[in-house]
mmCIF file of C-alpha atoms and ligand atoms in Angstrom:
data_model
loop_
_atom_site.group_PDB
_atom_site.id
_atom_site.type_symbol
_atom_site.label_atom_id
_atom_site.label_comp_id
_atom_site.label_asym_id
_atom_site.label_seq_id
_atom_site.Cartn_x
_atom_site.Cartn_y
_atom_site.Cartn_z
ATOM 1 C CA UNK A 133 115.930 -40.175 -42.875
ATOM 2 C CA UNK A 134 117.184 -37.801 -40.354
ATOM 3 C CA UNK A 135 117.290 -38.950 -36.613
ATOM 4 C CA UNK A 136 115.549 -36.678 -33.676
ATOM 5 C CA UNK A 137 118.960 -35.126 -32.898
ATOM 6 C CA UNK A 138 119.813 -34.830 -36.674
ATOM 7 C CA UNK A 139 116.802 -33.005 -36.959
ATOM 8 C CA UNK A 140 117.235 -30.501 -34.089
ATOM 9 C CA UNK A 141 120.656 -29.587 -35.142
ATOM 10 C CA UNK A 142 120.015 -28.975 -38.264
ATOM 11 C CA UNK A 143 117.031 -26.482 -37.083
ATOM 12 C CA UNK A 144 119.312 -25.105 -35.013
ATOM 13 C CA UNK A 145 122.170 -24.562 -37.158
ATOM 14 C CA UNK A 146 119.532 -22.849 -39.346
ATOM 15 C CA UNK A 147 118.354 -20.141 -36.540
ATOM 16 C CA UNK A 148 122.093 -19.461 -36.215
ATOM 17 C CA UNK A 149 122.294 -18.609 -40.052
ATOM 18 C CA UNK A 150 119.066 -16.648 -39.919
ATOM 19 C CA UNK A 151 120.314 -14.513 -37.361
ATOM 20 C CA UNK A 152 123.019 -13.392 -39.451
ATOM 21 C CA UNK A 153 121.152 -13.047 -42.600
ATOM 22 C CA UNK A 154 120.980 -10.038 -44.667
ATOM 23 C CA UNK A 155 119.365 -11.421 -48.095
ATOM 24 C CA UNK A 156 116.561 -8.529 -47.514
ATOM 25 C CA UNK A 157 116.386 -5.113 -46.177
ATOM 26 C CA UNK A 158 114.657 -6.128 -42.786
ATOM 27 C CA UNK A 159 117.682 -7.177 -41.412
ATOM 28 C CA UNK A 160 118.459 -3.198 -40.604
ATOM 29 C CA UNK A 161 115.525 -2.995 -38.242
ATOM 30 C CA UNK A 162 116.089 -6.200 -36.294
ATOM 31 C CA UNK A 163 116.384 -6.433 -32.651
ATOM 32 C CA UNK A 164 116.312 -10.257 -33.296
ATOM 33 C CA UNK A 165 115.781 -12.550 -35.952
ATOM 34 C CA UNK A 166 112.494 -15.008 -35.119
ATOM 35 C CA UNK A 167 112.418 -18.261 -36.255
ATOM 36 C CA UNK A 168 110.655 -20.635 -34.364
ATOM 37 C CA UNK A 169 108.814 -21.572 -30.990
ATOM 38 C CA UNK A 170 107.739 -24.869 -30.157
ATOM 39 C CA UNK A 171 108.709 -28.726 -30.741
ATOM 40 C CA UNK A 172 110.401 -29.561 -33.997
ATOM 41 C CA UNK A 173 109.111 -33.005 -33.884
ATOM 42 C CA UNK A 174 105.538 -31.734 -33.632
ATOM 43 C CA UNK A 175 102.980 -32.644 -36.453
ATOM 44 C CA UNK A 176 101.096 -29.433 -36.404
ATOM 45 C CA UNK A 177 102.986 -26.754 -37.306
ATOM 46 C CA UNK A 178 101.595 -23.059 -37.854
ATOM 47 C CA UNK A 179 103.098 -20.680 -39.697
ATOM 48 C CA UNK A 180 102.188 -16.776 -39.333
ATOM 49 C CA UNK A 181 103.516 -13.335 -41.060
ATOM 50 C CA UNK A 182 106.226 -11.954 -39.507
ATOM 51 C CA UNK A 183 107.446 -10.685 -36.077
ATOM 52 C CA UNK A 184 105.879 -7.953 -34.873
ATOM 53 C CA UNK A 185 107.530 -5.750 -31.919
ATOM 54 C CA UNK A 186 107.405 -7.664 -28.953
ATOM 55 C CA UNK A 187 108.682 -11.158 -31.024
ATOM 56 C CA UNK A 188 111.861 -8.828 -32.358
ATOM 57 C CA UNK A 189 112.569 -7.967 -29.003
ATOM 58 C CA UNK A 190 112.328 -11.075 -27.493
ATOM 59 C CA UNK A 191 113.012 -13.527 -30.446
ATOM 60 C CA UNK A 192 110.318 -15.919 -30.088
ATOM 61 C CA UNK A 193 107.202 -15.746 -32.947
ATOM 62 C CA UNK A 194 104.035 -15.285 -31.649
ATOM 63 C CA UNK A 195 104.164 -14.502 -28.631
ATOM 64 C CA UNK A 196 102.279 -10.784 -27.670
ATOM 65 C CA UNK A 197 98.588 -10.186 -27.675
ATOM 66 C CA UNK A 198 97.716 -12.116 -30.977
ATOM 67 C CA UNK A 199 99.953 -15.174 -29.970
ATOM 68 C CA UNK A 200 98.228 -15.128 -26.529
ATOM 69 C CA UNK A 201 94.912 -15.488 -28.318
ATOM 70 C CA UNK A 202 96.565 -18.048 -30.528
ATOM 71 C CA UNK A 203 97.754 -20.259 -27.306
ATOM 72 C CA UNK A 204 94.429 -19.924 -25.768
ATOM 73 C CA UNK A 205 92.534 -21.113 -29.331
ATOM 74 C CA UNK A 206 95.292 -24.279 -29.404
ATOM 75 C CA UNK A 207 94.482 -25.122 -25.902
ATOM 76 C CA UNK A 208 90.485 -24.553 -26.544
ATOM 77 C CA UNK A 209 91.034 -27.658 -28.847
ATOM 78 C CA UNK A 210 93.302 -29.431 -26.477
ATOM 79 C CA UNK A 211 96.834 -28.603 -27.881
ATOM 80 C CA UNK A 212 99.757 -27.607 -25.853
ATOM 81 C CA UNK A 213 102.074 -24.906 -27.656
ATOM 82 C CA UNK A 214 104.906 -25.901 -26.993
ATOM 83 C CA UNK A 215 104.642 -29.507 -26.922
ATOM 84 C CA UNK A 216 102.334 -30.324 -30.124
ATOM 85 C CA UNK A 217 103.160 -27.809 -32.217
ATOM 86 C CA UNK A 218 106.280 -25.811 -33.949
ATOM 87 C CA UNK A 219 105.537 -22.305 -34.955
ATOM 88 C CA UNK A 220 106.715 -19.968 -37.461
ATOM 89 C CA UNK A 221 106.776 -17.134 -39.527
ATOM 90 C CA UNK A 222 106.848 -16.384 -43.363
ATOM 91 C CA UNK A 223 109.764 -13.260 -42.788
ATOM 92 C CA UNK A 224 111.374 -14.059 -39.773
ATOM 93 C CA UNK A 225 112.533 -10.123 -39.257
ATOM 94 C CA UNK A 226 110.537 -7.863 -38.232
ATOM 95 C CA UNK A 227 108.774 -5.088 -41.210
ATOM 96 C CA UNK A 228 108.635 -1.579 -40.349
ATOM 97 C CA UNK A 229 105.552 -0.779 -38.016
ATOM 98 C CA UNK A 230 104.330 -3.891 -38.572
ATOM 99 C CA UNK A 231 103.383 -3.471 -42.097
ATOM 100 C CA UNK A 232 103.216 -6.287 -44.628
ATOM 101 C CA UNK A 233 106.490 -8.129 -46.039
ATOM 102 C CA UNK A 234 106.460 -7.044 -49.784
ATOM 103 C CA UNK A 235 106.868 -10.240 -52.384
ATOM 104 C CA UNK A 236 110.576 -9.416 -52.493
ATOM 105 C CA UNK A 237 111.029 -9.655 -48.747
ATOM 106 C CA UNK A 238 109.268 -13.186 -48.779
ATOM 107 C CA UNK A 239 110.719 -14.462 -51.768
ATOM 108 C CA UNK A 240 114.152 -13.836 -49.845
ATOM 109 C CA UNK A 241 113.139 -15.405 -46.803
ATOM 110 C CA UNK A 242 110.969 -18.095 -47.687
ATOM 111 C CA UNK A 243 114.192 -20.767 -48.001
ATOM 112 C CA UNK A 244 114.300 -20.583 -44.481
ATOM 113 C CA UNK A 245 110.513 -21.338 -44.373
ATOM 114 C CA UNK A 246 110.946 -24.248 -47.014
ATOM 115 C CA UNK A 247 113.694 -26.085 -44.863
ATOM 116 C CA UNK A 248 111.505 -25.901 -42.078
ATOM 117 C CA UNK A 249 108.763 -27.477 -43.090
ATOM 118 C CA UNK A 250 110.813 -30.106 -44.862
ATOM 119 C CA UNK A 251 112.513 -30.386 -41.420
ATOM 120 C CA UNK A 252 109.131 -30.790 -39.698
ATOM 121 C CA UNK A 253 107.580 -32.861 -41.816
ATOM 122 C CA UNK A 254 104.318 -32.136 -40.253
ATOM 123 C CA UNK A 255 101.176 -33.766 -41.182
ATOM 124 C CA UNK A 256 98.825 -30.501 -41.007
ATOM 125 C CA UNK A 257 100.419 -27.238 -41.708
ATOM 126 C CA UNK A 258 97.695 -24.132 -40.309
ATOM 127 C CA UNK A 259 98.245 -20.946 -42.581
ATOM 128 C CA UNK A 260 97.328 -17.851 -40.523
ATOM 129 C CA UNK A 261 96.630 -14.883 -42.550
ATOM 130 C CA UNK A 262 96.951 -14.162 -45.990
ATOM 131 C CA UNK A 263 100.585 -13.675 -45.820
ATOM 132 C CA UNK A 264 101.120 -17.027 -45.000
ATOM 133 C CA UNK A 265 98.713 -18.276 -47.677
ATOM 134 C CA UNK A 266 100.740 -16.329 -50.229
ATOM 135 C CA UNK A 267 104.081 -17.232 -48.718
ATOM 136 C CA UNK A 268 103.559 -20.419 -48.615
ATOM 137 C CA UNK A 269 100.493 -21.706 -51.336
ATOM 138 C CA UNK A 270 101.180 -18.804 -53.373
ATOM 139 C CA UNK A 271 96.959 -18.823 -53.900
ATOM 140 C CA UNK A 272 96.011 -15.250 -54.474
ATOM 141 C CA UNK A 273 92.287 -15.881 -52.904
ATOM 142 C CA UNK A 274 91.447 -13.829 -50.328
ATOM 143 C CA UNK A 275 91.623 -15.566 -46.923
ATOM 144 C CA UNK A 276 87.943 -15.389 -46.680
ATOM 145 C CA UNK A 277 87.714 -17.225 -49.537
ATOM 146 C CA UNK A 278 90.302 -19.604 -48.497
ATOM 147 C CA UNK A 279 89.871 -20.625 -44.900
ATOM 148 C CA UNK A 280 88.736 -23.721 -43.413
ATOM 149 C CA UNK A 281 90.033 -25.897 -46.369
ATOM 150 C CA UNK A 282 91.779 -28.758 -46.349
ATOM 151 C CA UNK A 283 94.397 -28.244 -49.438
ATOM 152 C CA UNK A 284 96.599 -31.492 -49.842
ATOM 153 C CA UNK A 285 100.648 -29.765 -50.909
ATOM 154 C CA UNK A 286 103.252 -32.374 -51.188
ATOM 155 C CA UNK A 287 101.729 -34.659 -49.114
ATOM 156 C CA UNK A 288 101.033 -31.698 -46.119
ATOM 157 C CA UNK A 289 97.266 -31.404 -45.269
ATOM 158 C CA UNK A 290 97.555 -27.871 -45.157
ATOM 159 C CA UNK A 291 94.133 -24.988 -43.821
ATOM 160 C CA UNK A 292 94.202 -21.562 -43.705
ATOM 161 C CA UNK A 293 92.370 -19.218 -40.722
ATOM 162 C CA UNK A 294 92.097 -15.868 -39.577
ATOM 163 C CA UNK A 295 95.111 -14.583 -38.458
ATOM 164 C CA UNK A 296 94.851 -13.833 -34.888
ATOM 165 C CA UNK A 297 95.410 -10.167 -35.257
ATOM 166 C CA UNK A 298 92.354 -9.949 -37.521
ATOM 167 C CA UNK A 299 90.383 -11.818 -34.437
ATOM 168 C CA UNK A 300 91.464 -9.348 -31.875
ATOM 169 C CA UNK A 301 89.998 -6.726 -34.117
ATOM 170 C CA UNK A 302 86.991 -8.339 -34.700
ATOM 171 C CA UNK A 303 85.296 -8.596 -31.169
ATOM 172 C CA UNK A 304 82.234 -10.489 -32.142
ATOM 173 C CA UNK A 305 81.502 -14.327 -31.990
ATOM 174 C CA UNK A 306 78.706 -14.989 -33.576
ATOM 175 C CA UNK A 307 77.348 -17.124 -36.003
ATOM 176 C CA UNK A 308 79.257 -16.552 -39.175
ATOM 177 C CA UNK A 309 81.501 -14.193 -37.686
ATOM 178 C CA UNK A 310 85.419 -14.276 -37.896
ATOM 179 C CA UNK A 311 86.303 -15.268 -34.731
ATOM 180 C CA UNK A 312 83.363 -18.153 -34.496
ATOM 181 C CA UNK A 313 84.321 -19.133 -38.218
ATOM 182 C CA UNK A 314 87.656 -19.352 -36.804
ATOM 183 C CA UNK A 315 86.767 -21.799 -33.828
ATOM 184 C CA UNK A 316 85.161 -24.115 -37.070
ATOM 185 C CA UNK A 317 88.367 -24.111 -38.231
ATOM 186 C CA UNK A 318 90.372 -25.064 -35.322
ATOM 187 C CA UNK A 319 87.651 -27.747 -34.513
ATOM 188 C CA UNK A 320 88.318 -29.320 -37.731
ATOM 189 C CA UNK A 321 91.810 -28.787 -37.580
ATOM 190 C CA UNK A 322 91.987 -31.325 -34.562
ATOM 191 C CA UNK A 323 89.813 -33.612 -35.906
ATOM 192 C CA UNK A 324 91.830 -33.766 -38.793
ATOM 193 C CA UNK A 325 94.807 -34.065 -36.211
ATOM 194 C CA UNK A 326 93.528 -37.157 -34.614
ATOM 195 C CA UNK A 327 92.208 -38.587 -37.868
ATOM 196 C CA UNK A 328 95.747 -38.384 -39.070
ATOM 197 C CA UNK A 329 97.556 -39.219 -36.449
ATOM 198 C CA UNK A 330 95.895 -42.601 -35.350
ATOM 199 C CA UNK A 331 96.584 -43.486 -38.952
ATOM 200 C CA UNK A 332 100.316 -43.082 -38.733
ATOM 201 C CA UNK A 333 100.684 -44.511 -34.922
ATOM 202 C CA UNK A 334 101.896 -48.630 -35.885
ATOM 203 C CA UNK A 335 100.028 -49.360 -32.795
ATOM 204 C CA UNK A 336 97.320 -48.774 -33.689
HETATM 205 N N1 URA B 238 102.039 -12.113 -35.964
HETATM 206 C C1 URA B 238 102.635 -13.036 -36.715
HETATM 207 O O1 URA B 238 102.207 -13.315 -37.818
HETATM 208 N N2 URA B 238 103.680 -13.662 -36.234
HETATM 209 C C2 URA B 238 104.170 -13.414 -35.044
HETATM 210 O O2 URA B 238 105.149 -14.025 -34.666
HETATM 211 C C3 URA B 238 103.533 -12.440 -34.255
HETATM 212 C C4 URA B 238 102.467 -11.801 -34.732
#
């Protein structure tokens, strides 16, 4: 098994090939490649779409308006970004105006993706969007259909949401609207957490 440093070099050494990566057209229109915020040894990790223009500028995912509301949902359940989770993206260059990553763009970018999460090895893997559902469960249900399940893959207790660009659109909150479905999921999502977690902790 890989030790804590093993693991952060090998993360690292990753980002360094990602920035140089051309295996897809999206390379063109990169300020910066984005590939990850957050701890690698976390046991949440979240994975979203792609970079949109402030992450290519600055080279961190998530991190204008919809990654704001993202931190703010994580703390509302009591996580801190950067300490309890590591956050990602399914293309880790930015499309063209923010539209969708075609099939072809994710199929060349997922290995990244895949050697992350094997990296991670977290316990709960949150699927924002239905990018990420594709990219990564390759389950062509619509994310309304999808959400706020717990899917077991390869031993990952992986859920999908809303991804928080949907919520900003969607001002309401309530009953049985996106953003309060949302706040369902990320409720359940830390029980989950602390179900799972106090099962793995030996001292407990
Ligand atoms: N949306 C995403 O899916 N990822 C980001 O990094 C930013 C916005």
């Amino acid at each position: 098994m890989a030790t804590e440093s093993n693991r952060e070099d090998y993360l690292t050494h990753l980002a360094q090939i990602c920035s140089n990566c051309t295996r897809c057209e999206l390379h063109r229109g990169r300020t910066r490649s984005v590939f990850s915020d957050g701890n690698p040894h976390a046991r949440l990790m979240i994975v979203g779409e792609g970079p949109g223009q402030n992450e290519d500028e600055i080279g961190v995912p998530f991190v204008g308006k919809a990654g704001q509301l993202l931190t703010r949902m994580l703390n509302a359940v009591g996580f801190d970004r950067q300490q309890d989770t590591y956050i990602a993206n399914v293309v880790k260059c930015r499309p063209p105006g923010n539209r969708t990553p075609t099939q072809a763009e994710m199929a060349a970018c997922f290995p990244y993706l895949k050697r992350q999460i094997q990296a991670v090895q977290p316990l709960i893997l949150v699927l924002t969007g239905a990018t990420a559902v594709k990219g990564v469960l390759a389950d062509p249900r619509p994310i309304s259909r999808i959400r706020g399940e717990w899917i077991l893959r390869q031993n990952i207790w992986c859920m999908a949401t809303f991804h928080p660009s949907y919520l900003l659109r969607n001002e309401s909150k309530e009953k049985g609207s996106p953003k309060w479905l949302a706040w369902q999921d990320f409720k359940e999502i830390r029980r989950k957490y602390e179900e799972l977690t106090h099962l793995s902790s030996p001292t407990q």
